[in-house]
Short mmCIF file of C-alpha atoms in Angstrom, two decimals:
data_model
loop_
_atom_site.label_atom_id
_atom_site.label_comp_id
_atom_site.label_asym_id
_atom_site.label_seq_id
_atom_site.Cartn_x
_atom_site.Cartn_y
_atom_site.Cartn_z
CA MET W 512 -23.18 -12.02 -17.87
CA SER W 513 -23.79 -15.82 -17.64
CA ASP W 514 -21.38 -18.11 -16.20
CA GLN W 515 -20.56 -19.48 -20.03
CA GLU W 516 -19.44 -16.31 -20.94
CA ILE W 517 -17.57 -15.99 -17.78
CA GLN W 518 -15.83 -18.97 -18.26
CA ASP W 519 -15.23 -18.35 -21.45
CA LEU W 520 -13.08 -15.05 -20.81
CA ARG W 521 -9.67 -16.25 -21.02
CA ARG W 522 -6.52 -15.46 -23.26
CA ASN W 523 -3.03 -16.95 -24.19
CA TYR W 524 -0.77 -16.05 -21.98
CA THR W 525 2.56 -15.63 -24.01
CA LYS W 526 5.13 -13.46 -22.16
CA GLY W 527 7.45 -16.21 -21.05
CA GLU W 528 7.76 -18.77 -18.36
CA LEU W 529 10.22 -18.59 -15.84
CA ASP W 530 13.50 -19.79 -15.92
CA GLU W 531 14.73 -20.61 -12.66
CA SER W 532 18.20 -20.21 -13.81
CA SER W 533 17.88 -16.76 -14.07
CA VAL W 534 16.30 -16.03 -10.70
CA SER W 535 18.24 -14.36 -8.14
CA ASP W 536 19.25 -15.86 -4.97
CA HIS W 537 17.42 -13.97 -2.45
CA PRO W 538 13.96 -13.63 -2.87
CA VAL W 539 13.85 -9.30 -2.02
CA ASP W 540 16.30 -9.12 -5.16
CA GLN W 541 14.79 -10.88 -7.65
CA PHE W 542 11.23 -8.34 -6.64
CA GLY W 543 13.82 -5.87 -7.36
CA VAL W 544 14.76 -7.08 -11.06
CA TRP W 545 10.21 -7.68 -11.22
CA PHE W 546 9.51 -4.31 -9.60
CA GLU W 547 12.36 -2.36 -12.23
CA GLN W 548 10.03 -4.41 -15.28
CA ALA W 549 7.01 -3.28 -14.07
CA CYS W 550 7.90 0.32 -14.27
CA LYS W 551 9.65 0.45 -17.24
CA ALA W 552 7.08 -1.17 -18.88
CA GLN W 553 5.26 2.03 -17.60
CA LEU W 554 2.11 0.39 -15.86
CA LEU W 555 -0.44 1.90 -13.82
CA GLU W 556 1.31 2.71 -10.63
CA PRO W 557 3.37 -0.40 -10.44
CA ASN W 558 3.82 0.45 -6.40
CA ALA W 559 0.53 -0.42 -6.22
CA MET W 560 -0.13 -3.35 -3.62
CA SER W 561 -2.84 -5.33 -2.50
CA LEU W 562 -2.78 -5.59 1.43
CA ALA W 563 -4.95 -8.36 3.21
CA THR W 564 -5.49 -8.47 7.05
CA SER W 565 -7.46 -10.35 9.52
CA THR W 566 -9.13 -9.12 12.64
CA SER W 567 -8.04 -11.30 16.04
CA GLN W 568 -11.41 -13.32 15.21
CA GLY W 569 -10.29 -14.38 11.85
CA GLN W 570 -12.38 -11.96 9.41
CA THR W 571 -10.40 -10.93 6.38
CA SER W 572 -10.16 -7.44 4.39
CA LEU W 573 -8.38 -6.38 1.20
CA ARG W 574 -7.53 -2.95 0.41
CA THR W 575 -4.77 -1.23 -2.12
CA VAL W 576 -2.23 0.80 -0.76
CA LEU W 577 1.22 1.78 -2.08
CA LEU W 578 4.83 0.60 -1.97
CA LYS W 579 6.80 3.47 -0.75
CA GLY W 580 10.13 1.53 -0.12
CA TYR W 581 11.83 -1.64 -0.06
CA ASP W 582 14.91 -3.38 0.98
CA ARG W 583 15.68 -6.71 2.61
CA HIS W 584 14.67 -5.26 5.63
CA GLY W 585 11.41 -5.51 4.19
CA PHE W 586 8.36 -3.61 2.44
CA ASN W 587 7.26 -0.47 3.51
CA PHE W 588 3.65 1.05 3.47
CA PHE W 589 2.45 4.48 5.18
CA THR W 590 -1.30 5.03 6.42
CA ASN W 591 -3.54 6.37 9.29
CA LEU W 592 -2.69 4.46 12.32
CA GLU W 593 -6.52 4.64 13.24
CA SER W 594 -7.94 3.19 9.82
CA ASN W 595 -9.10 -0.79 10.02
CA LYS W 596 -5.81 -2.23 8.06
CA SER W 597 -4.33 -0.30 11.21
CA VAL W 598 -6.33 -1.55 13.51
CA ASP W 599 -6.26 -5.36 11.95
CA ILE W 600 -2.37 -5.20 11.99
CA GLN W 601 -2.61 -4.30 15.82
CA SER W 602 -4.60 -7.17 17.30
CA ASN W 603 -2.86 -9.81 13.91
CA SER W 604 0.32 -9.08 12.51
CA ASN W 605 -0.12 -11.81 9.56
CA VAL W 606 -0.19 -9.93 6.54
CA SER W 607 -0.14 -10.78 2.58
CA LEU W 608 1.15 -8.27 0.23
CA LEU W 609 0.04 -9.08 -3.61
CA PHE W 610 1.56 -6.72 -6.86
CA PRO W 611 -0.92 -7.67 -9.34
CA TRP W 612 1.18 -6.85 -12.73
CA LEU W 613 -1.42 -8.18 -15.23
CA SER W 614 0.02 -6.71 -17.98
CA LEU W 615 3.54 -8.40 -17.65
CA GLU W 616 1.50 -11.76 -17.07
CA ARG W 617 3.47 -11.66 -13.09
CA GLN W 618 2.03 -11.35 -9.68
CA VAL W 619 4.40 -11.19 -6.79
CA ILE W 620 2.87 -12.12 -3.13
CA ILE W 621 4.90 -11.07 -0.36
CA ASN W 622 3.67 -13.20 2.83
CA GLY W 623 5.23 -12.07 6.44
CA GLN W 624 4.04 -9.90 9.78
CA ALA W 625 3.44 -6.29 9.60
CA GLU W 626 5.70 -4.05 11.79
CA SER W 627 5.74 -0.32 13.09
CA MET W 628 7.98 1.96 11.47
CA PRO W 629 10.41 4.14 13.60
CA ARG W 630 8.89 7.67 13.96
CA SER W 631 11.78 8.90 12.50
CA GLU W 632 11.84 6.99 8.94
CA VAL W 633 7.76 7.73 9.30
CA LEU W 634 9.22 11.51 9.56
CA LYS W 635 11.91 11.24 6.65
CA TYR W 636 9.27 10.01 4.15
CA PHE W 637 6.13 12.36 5.37
CA VAL W 638 8.12 15.76 5.11
CA THR W 639 8.71 14.10 1.35
CA ARG W 640 4.51 14.01 0.51
CA PRO W 641 3.47 16.95 -1.26
CA VAL W 642 1.96 19.72 1.07
CA ASP W 643 -1.80 19.05 0.27
CA SER W 644 -1.07 15.26 1.01
CA GLN W 645 0.36 15.74 4.58
CA ILE W 646 -2.92 18.08 5.14
CA GLY W 647 -4.65 15.10 3.83
CA ALA W 648 -3.03 12.71 6.60
CA TRP W 649 -4.74 15.20 9.05
CA ALA W 650 -8.14 15.55 7.85
CA SER W 651 -8.86 12.01 6.63
CA SER W 652 -10.18 9.76 9.52
CA GLN W 653 -9.75 6.49 7.12
CA SER W 654 -11.94 4.00 7.55
CA ARG W 655 -15.27 6.22 9.45
CA ILE W 656 -17.96 7.41 7.48
CA ILE W 657 -18.42 10.97 6.78
CA THR W 658 -22.20 12.18 5.99
CA THR W 659 -21.14 14.45 3.35
CA ARG W 660 -17.91 15.44 1.19
CA LYS W 661 -18.28 18.90 1.91
CA LEU W 662 -17.54 18.28 5.57
CA LEU W 663 -13.96 17.09 4.79
CA GLU W 664 -13.35 19.72 2.61
CA MET W 665 -14.15 22.10 5.28
CA LYS W 666 -11.97 19.90 7.62
CA PHE W 667 -9.11 20.23 4.85
CA ASP W 668 -9.82 23.76 4.54
CA GLU W 669 -9.41 24.35 7.95
CA ILE W 670 -6.19 22.71 8.61
CA LYS W 671 -4.49 24.40 5.28
CA ARG W 672 -5.03 27.60 6.89
CA LYS W 673 -4.02 25.95 10.54
CA PHE W 674 -0.34 25.43 9.16
CA SER W 675 -0.44 27.96 6.20
CA GLY W 676 3.31 29.28 6.19
CA GLY W 677 4.81 26.55 8.11
CA GLU W 678 5.34 23.32 8.27
CA VAL W 679 2.75 20.45 8.64
CA PRO W 680 3.54 18.40 11.14
CA LEU W 681 3.62 14.76 11.00
CA PRO W 682 0.03 13.67 12.88
CA SER W 683 0.64 11.04 16.18
CA PHE W 684 -2.27 8.94 14.32
CA TRP W 685 -0.21 8.86 11.01
CA GLY W 686 2.42 5.87 10.77
CA GLY W 687 4.31 3.10 8.55
CA TYR W 688 4.42 -0.62 8.73
CA ARG W 689 7.06 -2.78 7.15
CA VAL W 690 6.11 -6.52 6.04
CA ILE W 691 8.55 -8.28 6.87
#
């Protein structure tokens, strides 16, 4: 595709303007209004958000994670604590979140600092996950190269057998962050 063809990709935005008189006084309350609208519009994963991090040397990285809760204290997500995103956050806690609700002609950007969530809150969320997702947290070495998918599947099956018939414990290397 030529540059001109790319430049010609455009549409008219018709969803309306932001009426400042109808905006909530608190930004998190306004986010809640917009988040409910995104959910009611049946967007594919309205809780999907891009998370931008940066290393201590300033190298940026971006990936999609899922919002798992929010309130006036911050926006929560969970991950493997050995992942690249966690390593970045541990050395530079400044992050940005982007909710790209494109079909609503809206995007929400949140800039803040990511702080580790208490283990009690992480456990409270972890036990609500489907068992296969809990096992996946044990099996997946996020941000690490695997030689074959078969090895990952074998590790998953091994862990599934190990915890069969009982609760899957919270891995020590799995946690949550709150962006404040």
